[in-house]
C-alpha cells in the first residue's frame, strides 16, 4: 500500500505501507492475479471487519496499466517498462456498480495526469463520495447498477435456477473466469436474485481470519480502528510488468477512507466503537450508532430514518398496497398450462415501501417475509474475488461453505474443495456429487419457470410496462420472478399436508434445504405476511406434451449423451450441404451414429419421464 486517505492505521502517515492484520490480503485483492494481461479491470471484493461487532467492508478496485515512458514524472521506484496501479474504495455500503462508475472515471483521470504523485484527485474523490453517498441509496434501484439478470439469463438460460438453488442449499460454489470484472459481475448478479440480499444480506459474509503471522486477535483488538465512515478510498500501485506471486515489488497505493455523516444511518449497528477513523484534518470521529441488542432498541433506530422512508412505510396499512401484489396473491391455485401463466403480475419485493427490522437470530435487517435469508452468516462466506493467498479458506474448518470467485486455474483444478464449479465462459455448472445433481434436477414446474424467463428475455415482443417490476423481460422483472418463486416456496413450506405442493419445487431439494442454517433461522420466526402469498409453485399444473419437449431440451443440453447427439446433428448438417459420393457415405455414417446415440439416450429419458409421471 503506497498511499491511503485517511491512513489505514491511526497515527501513521498517508504513505505508510503497513496494513491492519485483518486486511493483509488487501493488496492481492485490489491488484488481481494476472492483471498484467489486461489494460484495465475492475474488482469487487469483501474484507472482514476490523472490530468484532462491525460488518463486512465492501471493496471496489479499478486497475489500469500504462507504459513507463509515457509518464511525465518518473519516480525512482519505477524500474520496469510498464506501471500497474489500482485505485481502491472501501465502503460500508454495498453500492458496487455505483462506486465502480465513479471510481473508473477518477482512475482514468489519475492516469491521464501521468504523474502518480498528484494525489489531490484521490482526496477529492474521498470528499465527494462521502457527501453524495448515503444509506438511502440502498432503498432504490441504484444498488443494482451494473448487475444485469437479463444478461445472466441470456447466458446461463435455465441453469440460472440451478445456481439459485445451489446457494439456497449453502453449498461450496466456485465461479471461474477471467478477467475479474466478468467474474464479479456474474457472481453478484446471481446474488441479486435473492430478495434483499445485496442490500442487507451480506453484512456477515466475510467473517474469516487471515492466517496469523504475528499476533493473536486479542492483542489486535486494542489498536484496530473502526472504519467510522461510509467509504474508504485506496489506490494500489506497482511497477511490475509481471505480477507473479512472490515478486517483491508488488505494491498497492493508498486506501483513503471516505468519512461521512453516520447520523442518518438506519442500520442497527453496535455503538461499541474502536479507535475511530481519522479524518483529513486530524480529528478523530466517534459517532454513536443505534445498538442492536434487543427488539426494544429498534425504536431508536427509526429516529435516524429519512422522513420520506417513514412516510412511505405508512402506506403498508391498507389502501397503499401495490395492486400488482393483490393480483398476485389472488392467483388461482388450480392446474394451469405453461402457455397461460399469469406470473407477470407478481411484484418485486417492495424495497423502500416496508419497514425493515433487525432479525433476532440472523442479525440482518429483515422485511415482513423474513428476507433476506440468513445464508451468508455463521461461516458461509461470500468472496466475489479470491486471491491465491486466500486459498486456505476453502479448506478452513471454520468456513462451512462459500460462494467465491477465482481467476487462477489452481482453484478450478482442486475440485475436491468445492461442491460445484461454475465456468462462466461456457455457462457450465459442474456439480461433482451425483446425489447433489439428483437433488438439483429441475422439476417440471421448475423447467416451465426457467423456460418462461428465457422466452421473455430472448423473444422480441411488445414492451409491456408492469407497475413495480419495470419492463417485462427486463432486469427488475426477472428479480421480481425470483422473489415470487422464493415467496411461494416459503409459503408452501408453512402449509399443512403440503407434500404435493412441495414436490413441484423438488421433494429432495426441499428436504435438503430444511437442513440448512438459513432455513432454520427463517423458520424460527413467525412471518404472518406469507399467509397472503399463494402457496403453490408459480408454474404448477398438469403434465403435458410441451413439458416432454422441455424435458427433452433440458436433457439434450445437459447430459453427455445429449451433447453427443447435438454434435452428431451438427456434423450431419455440415455434410448434407456438401456434394459428391463422399457425402452420401459421411451422411450415412453420421445418421447411424445419431441413431445409436439417440436410441441409447432416449431409453434413459423415457425411464426418467416415467418415474417423474409416477
Coordinates of C-alpha atoms in Angstrom, one line a residue:
X1 CA 0.0 0.0 0.0
X2 CA 1.6 3.2 -1.1
X3 CA -1.0 5.7 -0.1
X4 CA -4.1 5.7 1.9
X5 CA -6.5 8.5 2.8
X6 CA -7.3 8.7 5.7
X7 CA -4.5 6.4 6.9
X8 CA -5.4 2.8 7.4
X9 CA -3.8 2.9 10.8
X10 CA -4.3 5.9 13.0
X11 CA -1.1 7.7 13.9
X12 CA 0.6 6.7 10.7
X13 CA 1.2 8.8 7.6
X14 CA -0.8 8.6 4.4
X15 CA 2.2 6.9 2.7
X16 CA 2.5 4.2 5.3
X17 CA 3.0 0.7 3.8
X18 CA 1.7 -1.2 6.9
X19 CA -1.7 -2.9 6.9
X20 CA -4.0 -4.0 9.7
X21 CA -3.7 -7.7 10.2
X22 CA -7.3 -8.4 9.2
X23 CA -6.7 -6.7 5.8
X24 CA -3.4 -8.3 5.0
X25 CA -4.8 -9.6 1.7
X26 CA -5.9 -6.2 0.5
X27 CA -3.1 -5.6 -2.0
X28 CA -3.7 -9.0 -3.7
X29 CA -7.4 -8.4 -3.9
X30 CA -7.1 -4.8 -5.3
X31 CA -4.4 -5.8 -7.8
X32 CA -5.6 -9.2 -9.0
X33 CA -3.6 -12.1 -10.1
X34 CA -2.8 -12.0 -13.9
X35 CA -3.7 -8.3 -14.1
X36 CA -0.8 -7.7 -16.4
X37 CA -2.8 -9.5 -19.2
X38 CA -5.3 -6.7 -19.3
X39 CA -5.1 -3.0 -19.9
X40 CA -7.8 -2.3 -17.2
X41 CA -10.0 -4.3 -15.0
X42 CA -12.5 -3.9 -12.0
X43 CA -12.6 -6.0 -8.9
X44 CA -15.4 -6.3 -6.2
X45 CA -14.1 -7.9 -3.0
X46 CA -15.1 -8.3 0.6
X47 CA -12.9 -7.7 3.7
X48 CA -13.5 -8.8 7.2
X49 CA -14.5 -6.1 9.7
X50 CA -11.7 -4.7 11.9
X51 CA -13.9 -4.9 15.1
X52 CA -15.8 -7.9 16.2
X53 CA -19.2 -6.2 16.2
X54 CA -18.8 -4.4 12.9
X55 CA -19.9 -5.5 9.4
X56 CA -18.4 -6.5 6.1
X57 CA -16.2 -4.0 4.3
X58 CA -17.1 -3.8 0.6
X59 CA -14.2 -3.1 -1.7
X60 CA -14.2 -1.9 -5.3
X61 CA -10.9 -1.6 -7.1
X62 CA -10.1 -0.2 -10.6
X63 CA -6.9 -1.4 -12.2
X64 CA -5.0 0.1 -15.1
X65 CA -1.6 -0.1 -16.6
X66 CA 0.5 2.5 -18.5
X67 CA 3.9 2.4 -20.3
X68 CA 6.6 4.0 -18.1
X69 CA 7.9 6.1 -20.9
X70 CA 4.6 7.9 -21.2
X71 CA 4.9 9.3 -17.7
X72 CA 5.7 13.0 -17.3
X73 CA 7.3 12.3 -13.9
X74 CA 9.1 9.0 -13.5
X75 CA 9.7 8.2 -9.8
X76 CA 12.7 6.4 -8.7
X77 CA 10.9 3.1 -7.9
X78 CA 9.6 2.7 -11.4
X79 CA 12.3 0.4 -12.9
X80 CA 10.2 -1.5 -15.5
X81 CA 8.7 -0.7 -18.8
X82 CA 5.1 -0.9 -17.5
X83 CA 3.4 0.6 -14.4
X84 CA 0.4 -1.1 -13.0
X85 CA -1.8 0.5 -10.4
X86 CA -5.2 0.1 -8.7
X87 CA -7.3 2.8 -7.1
X88 CA -9.5 1.2 -4.5
X89 CA -12.5 2.3 -2.4
X90 CA -13.5 0.6 0.8
X91 CA -17.1 1.1 1.8
X92 CA -19.7 0.3 4.5
X93 CA -22.4 0.3 1.8
X94 CA -22.7 -2.4 -0.9
X95 CA -23.0 0.0 -3.8
X96 CA -20.7 -1.9 -6.1
X97 CA -21.8 -0.6 -9.5
X98 CA -22.2 3.0 -8.3
X99 CA -18.8 3.0 -6.7
X100 CA -17.3 1.4 -9.8
X101 CA -18.8 4.1 -12.1
X102 CA -17.3 6.9 -10.1
X103 CA -14.0 5.1 -9.5
X104 CA -13.4 4.3 -13.2
X105 CA -13.7 8.0 -14.1
X106 CA -11.3 9.0 -11.3
X107 CA -8.8 6.2 -12.1
X108 CA -8.8 7.3 -15.8
X109 CA -8.2 10.9 -14.8
X110 CA -5.4 9.9 -12.3
X111 CA -3.6 8.0 -15.1
X112 CA -4.1 10.9 -17.5
X113 CA -2.1 13.1 -15.2
X114 CA 0.9 10.9 -16.0
X115 CA 2.3 11.9 -12.6
X116 CA 1.3 9.5 -9.8
X117 CA 2.4 11.9 -7.1
X118 CA -0.7 14.0 -7.9
X119 CA -2.9 12.5 -5.2
X120 CA -5.2 15.5 -4.7
X121 CA -7.7 14.0 -7.1
X122 CA -8.0 11.0 -4.8
X123 CA -8.6 13.2 -1.8
X124 CA -11.3 15.0 -3.7
X125 CA -12.9 11.7 -4.6
X126 CA -13.0 10.8 -0.9
X127 CA -14.8 14.0 0.0
X128 CA -17.2 13.8 -3.0
X129 CA -18.2 10.2 -2.2
X130 CA -18.9 10.9 1.4
X131 CA -21.0 13.9 0.6
X132 CA -23.0 12.2 -2.1
X133 CA -23.4 8.6 -1.0
X134 CA -25.7 7.6 1.9
X135 CA -27.7 4.6 3.2
X136 CA -30.9 5.8 1.4
X137 CA -29.3 4.7 -1.9
X138 CA -29.8 1.1 -0.6
X139 CA -33.5 1.6 -0.9
X140 CA -33.6 2.3 -4.6
X141 CA -32.5 0.6 -7.8
X142 CA -29.0 2.2 -7.8
X143 CA -27.9 -0.7 -5.6
X144 CA -28.2 -2.9 -8.7
X145 CA -26.3 -0.7 -11.0
X146 CA -24.2 -2.8 -13.4
X147 CA -25.8 -6.1 -12.3
X148 CA -27.9 -7.5 -15.2
X149 CA -30.1 -10.6 -14.6
X150 CA -31.2 -10.2 -18.2
X151 CA -27.6 -10.9 -19.4
X152 CA -27.3 -13.7 -16.9
X153 CA -30.4 -15.5 -18.2
X154 CA -29.3 -15.0 -21.8
X155 CA -26.0 -16.6 -21.0
X156 CA -26.9 -19.4 -18.5
X157 CA -30.6 -19.8 -19.6
X158 CA -32.4 -22.4 -17.5
X159 CA -29.3 -23.1 -15.4
X160 CA -29.9 -19.8 -13.5
X161 CA -32.4 -21.6 -11.3
X162 CA -29.9 -24.3 -10.5
X163 CA -27.4 -21.6 -9.4
X164 CA -30.2 -20.1 -7.3
X165 CA -30.9 -23.4 -5.6
X166 CA -27.2 -24.2 -5.1
X167 CA -26.8 -21.1 -3.0
X168 CA -30.1 -21.8 -1.1
X169 CA -28.6 -25.1 -0.1
X170 CA -25.5 -23.3 1.2
X171 CA -23.1 -25.4 -1.0
X172 CA -19.5 -24.6 -1.8
X173 CA -19.8 -22.8 -5.1
X174 CA -16.8 -21.6 -7.1
X175 CA -17.2 -19.2 -10.0
X176 CA -14.4 -19.2 -12.6
X177 CA -13.5 -16.8 -15.5
X178 CA -11.0 -14.1 -16.4
X179 CA -10.8 -11.1 -16.4
X180 CA -12.1 -10.3 -12.9
X181 CA -14.9 -7.8 -14.0
X182 CA -16.8 -10.6 -15.8
X183 CA -16.3 -12.9 -12.7
X184 CA -17.6 -10.5 -10.1
X185 CA -20.4 -9.2 -12.3
X186 CA -21.8 -12.7 -12.9
X187 CA -21.5 -13.7 -9.2
X188 CA -23.0 -10.6 -7.7
X189 CA -25.9 -10.7 -10.3
X190 CA -26.8 -14.2 -9.1
X191 CA -26.9 -12.9 -5.5
X192 CA -29.1 -10.0 -6.7
X193 CA -31.9 -12.5 -7.5
X194 CA -32.3 -13.1 -3.8
X195 CA -34.7 -10.5 -2.3
X196 CA -32.8 -8.0 -0.1
X197 CA -29.5 -10.0 -0.3
X198 CA -27.3 -7.3 -1.8
X199 CA -28.8 -4.5 0.3
X200 CA -28.9 -6.2 3.7
X201 CA -27.8 -9.9 3.5
X202 CA -24.0 -9.6 3.2
X203 CA -23.1 -7.8 6.4
X204 CA -21.7 -11.0 7.9
X205 CA -20.4 -12.6 4.7
X206 CA -16.6 -12.1 5.3
X207 CA -16.1 -13.2 8.9
X208 CA -12.8 -15.1 8.3
X209 CA -9.5 -14.8 10.0
X210 CA -6.3 -14.4 7.9
X211 CA -3.5 -16.8 8.7
X212 CA -1.8 -15.4 11.7
X213 CA 1.7 -14.1 11.1
X214 CA 2.5 -12.1 14.2
X215 CA 0.0 -11.7 17.0
X216 CA -3.3 -13.1 18.2
X217 CA -6.6 -11.4 17.9
X218 CA -6.7 -10.2 21.5
X219 CA -3.7 -8.1 21.0
X220 CA -5.0 -6.6 17.8
X221 CA -8.3 -5.5 19.3
X222 CA -6.9 -2.6 21.2
X223 CA -5.4 -0.8 18.3
X224 CA -7.6 -1.6 15.3
X225 CA -9.5 1.4 14.2
X226 CA -13.2 1.3 13.2
X227 CA -14.0 2.4 9.7
X228 CA -16.3 5.1 11.0
X229 CA -17.3 6.2 7.6
X230 CA -19.2 5.1 4.6
X231 CA -16.4 4.7 2.1
X232 CA -12.7 4.4 2.3
X233 CA -10.6 5.0 -0.8
X234 CA -7.5 3.1 -1.8
X235 CA -5.0 3.3 -4.7
X236 CA -2.9 0.3 -5.5
X237 CA 0.5 0.8 -7.1
X238 CA 3.0 -1.4 -8.7
X239 CA 5.6 -1.1 -11.4
X240 CA 6.0 -4.8 -12.2
X241 CA 5.3 -6.0 -15.7
X242 CA 4.8 -9.5 -14.4
X243 CA 2.7 -9.8 -11.3
X244 CA 3.6 -13.4 -10.4
X245 CA 3.3 -14.5 -6.8
X246 CA 6.4 -13.9 -4.8
X247 CA 7.5 -10.8 -6.7
X248 CA 8.8 -8.4 -4.1
X249 CA 8.0 -5.1 -5.8
X250 CA 4.2 -5.6 -5.8
X251 CA 2.7 -2.5 -4.1
X252 CA -0.7 -1.1 -3.5
X253 CA -1.3 2.6 -3.4
X254 CA -3.4 4.0 -0.8
X255 CA -6.6 3.4 1.0
X256 CA -8.4 6.6 1.6
X257 CA -11.3 6.3 4.0
X258 CA -14.2 8.4 2.9
X259 CA -15.8 9.9 6.0
X260 CA -19.4 10.6 6.1
X261 CA -22.2 11.6 8.4
X262 CA -23.4 8.5 10.1
X263 CA -26.3 10.2 11.9
X264 CA -28.7 9.3 9.1
X265 CA -27.8 5.7 9.2
X266 CA -30.8 3.4 9.9
X267 CA -28.6 0.3 10.1
X268 CA -28.7 -1.1 13.6
X269 CA -25.0 -1.5 14.4
X270 CA -23.5 -1.7 17.8
X271 CA -22.5 1.5 19.4
X272 CA -19.3 0.0 20.7
X273 CA -16.5 1.6 18.8
X274 CA -12.9 1.1 18.2
X275 CA -10.5 4.0 17.9
X276 CA -12.4 5.8 15.1
X277 CA -11.1 6.7 11.7
X278 CA -9.0 9.8 11.4
X279 CA -10.4 12.5 9.1
X280 CA -8.2 14.7 6.9
X281 CA -8.0 17.5 9.5
X282 CA -6.6 15.1 12.1
X283 CA -9.6 14.9 14.3
X284 CA -10.9 11.5 15.3
X285 CA -14.6 11.0 14.7
X286 CA -16.6 8.8 17.1
X287 CA -20.2 8.7 16.1
X288 CA -22.6 6.5 18.1
X289 CA -24.9 4.3 16.1
X290 CA -28.1 2.6 17.3
X291 CA -27.5 -0.6 19.2
X292 CA -28.9 -3.9 18.1
X293 CA -29.1 -5.6 21.5
X294 CA -32.8 -6.1 21.8
X295 CA -36.1 -5.6 20.0
X296 CA -36.9 -2.6 22.1
X297 CA -33.8 -0.8 20.8
X298 CA -35.3 -0.8 17.3
X299 CA -37.5 2.2 18.2
X300 CA -34.4 4.4 18.5
X301 CA -33.3 3.1 15.1
X302 CA -36.3 4.6 13.4
X303 CA -35.4 8.1 14.7
X304 CA -32.5 8.2 12.3
X305 CA -34.5 7.1 9.3
X306 CA -35.0 9.5 6.4
X307 CA -38.5 11.0 6.9
X308 CA -39.5 10.0 3.3
X309 CA -39.0 6.4 4.2
X310 CA -41.2 6.7 7.2
X311 CA -44.0 8.3 5.2
X312 CA -43.7 5.6 2.6
X313 CA -43.8 2.9 5.2
X314 CA -47.2 4.2 6.5
X315 CA -48.7 3.0 3.2
X316 CA -48.2 -0.5 4.5
X317 CA -51.5 -0.4 6.3
X318 CA -54.1 -1.0 3.6
X319 CA -55.1 1.1 0.6
X320 CA -51.4 1.8 -0.3
X321 CA -50.8 -1.9 -1.1
X322 CA -49.3 -2.4 -4.5
X323 CA -52.2 -3.5 -6.8
X324 CA -49.9 -5.9 -8.6
X325 CA -49.3 -7.8 -5.3
X326 CA -53.0 -8.1 -4.7
X327 CA -53.4 -9.7 -8.2
X328 CA -50.5 -12.0 -7.5
X329 CA -51.9 -13.2 -4.2
X330 CA -55.3 -14.0 -5.8
X331 CA -53.8 -16.2 -8.5
X332 CA -55.8 -19.4 -9.0
X333 CA -54.1 -22.4 -7.4
X334 CA -55.7 -25.0 -9.7
X335 CA -53.6 -26.6 -12.6
X336 CA -52.7 -24.3 -15.5
X337 CA -50.8 -24.9 -18.7
X338 CA -47.4 -23.3 -19.3
X339 CA -48.9 -21.2 -22.1
X340 CA -51.1 -19.1 -20.0
X341 CA -49.4 -18.4 -16.7
X342 CA -50.1 -15.0 -15.0
X343 CA -46.8 -14.8 -13.2
X344 CA -46.1 -11.4 -14.8
X345 CA -48.2 -9.6 -12.2
X346 CA -46.2 -10.9 -9.3
X347 CA -44.3 -7.9 -7.8
X348 CA -40.8 -7.4 -6.8
X349 CA -40.3 -7.1 -3.0
X350 CA -41.4 -3.5 -2.3
X351 CA -38.0 -2.2 -1.2
X352 CA -38.4 1.2 0.3
X353 CA -42.1 0.6 1.0
X354 CA -41.7 -1.5 4.0
X355 CA -40.0 -1.2 7.4
X356 CA -37.0 -3.4 8.0
X357 CA -36.5 -4.8 11.5
X358 CA -33.4 -6.4 12.9
X359 CA -33.7 -10.2 12.9
X360 CA -33.4 -11.5 16.4
X361 CA -31.4 -14.5 15.3
X362 CA -30.0 -13.7 11.9
X363 CA -28.9 -10.2 12.9
X364 CA -29.8 -9.0 9.4
X365 CA -32.2 -6.2 8.5
X366 CA -35.3 -8.3 7.6
X367 CA -38.6 -7.4 5.8
X368 CA -42.0 -8.8 6.7
X369 CA -41.3 -12.1 4.8
X370 CA -38.0 -12.7 6.6
X371 CA -35.9 -11.6 3.6
X372 CA -33.0 -11.6 3.1
X373 CA -32.5 -15.2 4.2
X374 CA -29.5 -15.7 6.6
X375 CA -27.4 -17.5 4.0
X376 CA -24.2 -15.6 4.4
X377 CA -23.9 -15.9 8.1
X378 CA -22.1 -18.2 10.6
X379 CA -19.1 -19.0 8.4
X380 CA -20.8 -19.1 5.0
X381 CA -18.6 -16.7 3.0
X382 CA -19.3 -14.5 0.0
X383 CA -16.0 -13.6 -1.7
X384 CA -16.7 -12.2 -5.2
X385 CA -12.9 -12.4 -5.9
X386 CA -10.4 -14.6 -4.1
X387 CA -6.7 -14.0 -4.2
X388 CA -4.4 -17.0 -4.3
X389 CA -3.2 -16.1 -0.9
X390 CA -6.7 -16.8 0.4
X391 CA -6.7 -20.4 -0.9
X392 CA -6.6 -21.9 2.6
X393 CA -10.0 -20.5 3.3
X394 CA -11.6 -23.2 1.0
X395 CA -10.5 -25.9 3.4
X396 CA -10.7 -23.9 6.7
X397 CA -12.7 -25.8 9.3
X398 CA -14.3 -22.5 10.4
X399 CA -15.7 -22.0 6.9
X400 CA -18.8 -24.1 6.4
X401 CA -19.3 -23.0 2.8
X402 CA -18.8 -20.2 0.3
X403 CA -19.8 -18.5 -2.9
X404 CA -16.5 -17.4 -4.3
X405 CA -14.9 -16.2 -7.5
X406 CA -11.5 -17.0 -8.8
X407 CA -9.4 -16.3 -11.9
X408 CA -6.5 -18.6 -11.1
X409 CA -6.7 -22.1 -12.6
X410 CA -5.3 -23.6 -9.4
X411 CA -8.7 -23.0 -7.7
X412 CA -10.6 -24.8 -10.6
X413 CA -8.2 -27.8 -10.6
X414 CA -8.8 -28.6 -6.9
X415 CA -12.3 -29.9 -7.4
X416 CA -12.4 -31.6 -4.0
X417 CA -12.6 -28.3 -2.3
X418 CA -16.0 -27.3 -3.8
X419 CA -19.4 -28.8 -4.4
X420 CA -19.9 -27.0 -7.7
X421 CA -17.7 -25.1 -10.2
X422 CA -19.4 -22.6 -12.4
X423 CA -17.4 -21.9 -15.6
X424 CA -18.9 -18.7 -16.7
X425 CA -17.3 -18.6 -20.2
X426 CA -19.1 -21.8 -21.2
X427 CA -22.1 -21.3 -18.9
X428 CA -21.3 -24.7 -17.5
X429 CA -22.3 -25.8 -13.9
X430 CA -20.2 -28.7 -12.9
X431 CA -21.6 -30.5 -9.9
X432 CA -19.3 -33.2 -8.6
X433 CA -21.7 -35.2 -6.3
X434 CA -24.2 -37.4 -8.2
X435 CA -26.6 -37.1 -5.2
X436 CA -26.5 -33.3 -5.3
X437 CA -27.1 -33.4 -9.0
X438 CA -30.2 -35.5 -8.4
X439 CA -31.4 -33.1 -5.7
X440 CA -31.0 -30.1 -8.1
X441 CA -32.5 -31.9 -11.1
X442 CA -35.3 -29.4 -12.1
X443 CA -38.9 -30.5 -11.7
X444 CA -41.4 -30.0 -14.5
X445 CA -42.7 -26.8 -12.8
X446 CA -39.1 -25.5 -12.5
X447 CA -38.5 -26.2 -16.2
X448 CA -41.6 -24.2 -17.0
X449 CA -40.4 -21.3 -14.8
X450 CA -37.0 -21.3 -16.4
X451 CA -38.4 -21.6 -19.9
X452 CA -40.8 -18.7 -19.2
X453 CA -37.8 -16.5 -18.1
X454 CA -35.7 -17.4 -21.2
X455 CA -38.6 -16.8 -23.6
X456 CA -39.3 -13.4 -22.2
X457 CA -35.7 -12.4 -22.3
X458 CA -34.9 -13.8 -25.8
X459 CA -38.1 -13.1 -27.8
X460 CA -38.9 -9.8 -29.4
X461 CA -42.2 -8.8 -28.0
X462 CA -44.1 -5.6 -27.5
X463 CA -42.8 -3.9 -24.4
X464 CA -45.2 -4.2 -21.5
X465 CA -44.5 -2.0 -18.6
X466 CA -45.7 -3.5 -15.3
X467 CA -46.2 -1.3 -12.3
X468 CA -43.5 -2.1 -9.7
X469 CA -41.5 -4.5 -11.9
X470 CA -40.3 -2.5 -14.9
X471 CA -40.2 -3.8 -18.4
X472 CA -41.4 -7.4 -18.9
X473 CA -38.2 -9.4 -19.5
X474 CA -36.1 -6.6 -18.0
X475 CA -33.8 -6.8 -15.0
X476 CA -36.3 -5.7 -12.4
X477 CA -38.9 -8.0 -13.8
X478 CA -36.5 -11.0 -13.6
X479 CA -35.7 -10.2 -10.0
X480 CA -39.4 -10.0 -9.3
X481 CA -39.9 -13.5 -10.7
X482 CA -37.3 -15.0 -8.4
X483 CA -38.8 -13.1 -5.5
X484 CA -42.2 -14.5 -6.3
X485 CA -40.6 -18.0 -6.6
X486 CA -38.9 -17.8 -3.2
X487 CA -42.0 -16.4 -1.5
X488 CA -44.1 -19.2 -2.9
X489 CA -41.6 -21.8 -1.7
X490 CA -41.6 -20.2 1.8
X491 CA -45.4 -20.0 1.9
X492 CA -45.7 -23.7 0.7
X493 CA -43.4 -24.9 3.5
X494 CA -45.8 -23.4 6.1
X495 CA -48.8 -25.2 4.8
X496 CA -50.1 -28.5 6.4
X497 CA -50.3 -31.5 4.1
X498 CA -48.0 -29.8 1.6
X499 CA -46.2 -32.9 0.1
X500 CA -47.9 -32.5 -3.3
X501 CA -47.2 -28.7 -3.4
X502 CA -43.6 -29.1 -2.4
X503 CA -43.0 -31.8 -5.0
X504 CA -43.2 -29.1 -7.6
X505 CA -40.2 -27.4 -6.1
X506 CA -38.5 -30.8 -5.7
X507 CA -39.1 -33.1 -2.7
X508 CA -35.4 -34.0 -2.3
X509 CA -34.4 -30.3 -2.7
X510 CA -36.9 -29.1 0.0
X511 CA -35.7 -31.9 2.4
X512 CA -32.1 -30.8 1.9
X513 CA -33.0 -27.1 2.2
X514 CA -34.8 -27.7 5.5
X515 CA -31.4 -28.9 7.0
X516 CA -29.7 -25.6 6.1
X517 CA -28.8 -22.8 8.6
X518 CA -30.8 -20.2 6.6
X519 CA -34.0 -22.3 6.7
X520 CA -33.7 -23.0 10.4
X521 CA -33.1 -19.3 11.2
X522 CA -36.0 -18.2 9.0
X523 CA -38.3 -20.9 10.4
X524 CA -37.6 -19.9 14.0
X525 CA -39.6 -16.6 13.5
X526 CA -43.2 -16.0 12.5
X527 CA -43.9 -14.3 9.2
X528 CA -47.6 -13.6 9.1
X529 CA -47.3 -11.7 5.8
X530 CA -46.7 -15.0 4.0
X531 CA -50.2 -16.1 4.7
X532 CA -51.3 -13.8 1.9
X533 CA -48.9 -15.3 -0.6
X534 CA -50.1 -18.0 -3.0
X535 CA -48.6 -21.2 -1.5
X536 CA -48.1 -23.1 -4.7
X537 CA -45.4 -23.2 -7.3
X538 CA -46.0 -20.3 -9.8
X539 CA -45.9 -22.9 -12.6
X540 CA -47.7 -25.9 -11.0
X541 CA -50.1 -27.8 -13.3
X542 CA -50.8 -30.9 -15.2
X543 CA -48.1 -32.7 -17.2
X544 CA -48.5 -32.0 -20.9
X545 CA -46.7 -32.6 -24.3
X546 CA -45.0 -29.2 -24.0
X547 CA -43.4 -30.5 -20.8
X548 CA -42.0 -33.5 -22.6
X549 CA -40.4 -31.1 -25.1
X550 CA -38.9 -29.0 -22.3
X551 CA -37.6 -32.1 -20.5
X552 CA -36.1 -33.3 -23.8
X553 CA -34.5 -30.0 -24.5
X554 CA -33.1 -29.8 -20.9
X555 CA -31.7 -33.3 -21.1
X556 CA -30.1 -32.7 -24.5
X557 CA -28.3 -29.6 -23.2
X558 CA -27.1 -31.2 -20.0
X559 CA -26.4 -34.9 -20.4
X560 CA -23.2 -36.2 -22.0
X561 CA -25.3 -38.3 -24.4
X562 CA -27.4 -35.3 -25.3
X563 CA -24.2 -33.3 -26.1
X564 CA -23.1 -36.2 -28.4
X565 CA -26.4 -36.1 -30.2
X566 CA -26.0 -32.4 -30.7
X567 CA -22.5 -32.8 -32.1
X568 CA -23.7 -35.5 -34.4
X569 CA -26.5 -33.4 -35.7
X570 CA -24.1 -30.5 -36.4
X571 CA -21.8 -32.8 -38.4
X572 CA -24.8 -34.2 -40.3
X573 CA -26.0 -30.8 -41.3
X574 CA -22.5 -29.9 -42.5
X575 CA -22.3 -33.0 -44.6
X576 CA -25.7 -32.5 -46.2
X577 CA -24.5 -29.2 -47.6
X578 CA -21.7 -30.9 -49.5
X579 CA -22.0 -32.8 -52.7
X580 CA -20.4 -36.0 -54.2
X581 CA -20.1 -39.6 -53.3
X582 CA -18.2 -38.9 -50.1
X583 CA -21.2 -37.0 -48.8
X584 CA -23.5 -40.0 -49.0
X585 CA -21.1 -42.1 -47.0
X586 CA -20.5 -39.4 -44.5
X587 CA -24.2 -38.7 -44.0
X588 CA -24.9 -42.4 -43.7
X589 CA -22.2 -42.7 -41.0
X590 CA -23.5 -39.6 -39.3
X591 CA -27.1 -40.9 -39.3
X592 CA -26.0 -44.3 -38.0
X593 CA -24.1 -42.6 -35.2
X594 CA -27.0 -40.3 -34.4
X595 CA -29.4 -43.3 -34.4
X596 CA -27.3 -45.3 -31.9
X597 CA -26.8 -42.3 -29.6
X598 CA -30.4 -41.4 -29.8
X599 CA -31.8 -44.8 -29.0
X600 CA -29.4 -45.3 -26.1
X601 CA -30.2 -41.8 -24.7
X602 CA -34.0 -42.0 -25.4
X603 CA -34.4 -45.2 -23.4
X604 CA -32.8 -43.4 -20.4
X605 CA -35.1 -40.4 -21.0
X606 CA -38.3 -42.5 -21.1
X607 CA -37.4 -44.1 -17.8
X608 CA -36.8 -40.7 -16.2
X609 CA -40.1 -39.3 -17.5
X610 CA -42.0 -42.4 -16.4
X611 CA -40.6 -42.1 -12.9
X612 CA -41.4 -38.4 -13.0
X613 CA -45.0 -39.2 -14.0
X614 CA -45.3 -41.7 -11.2

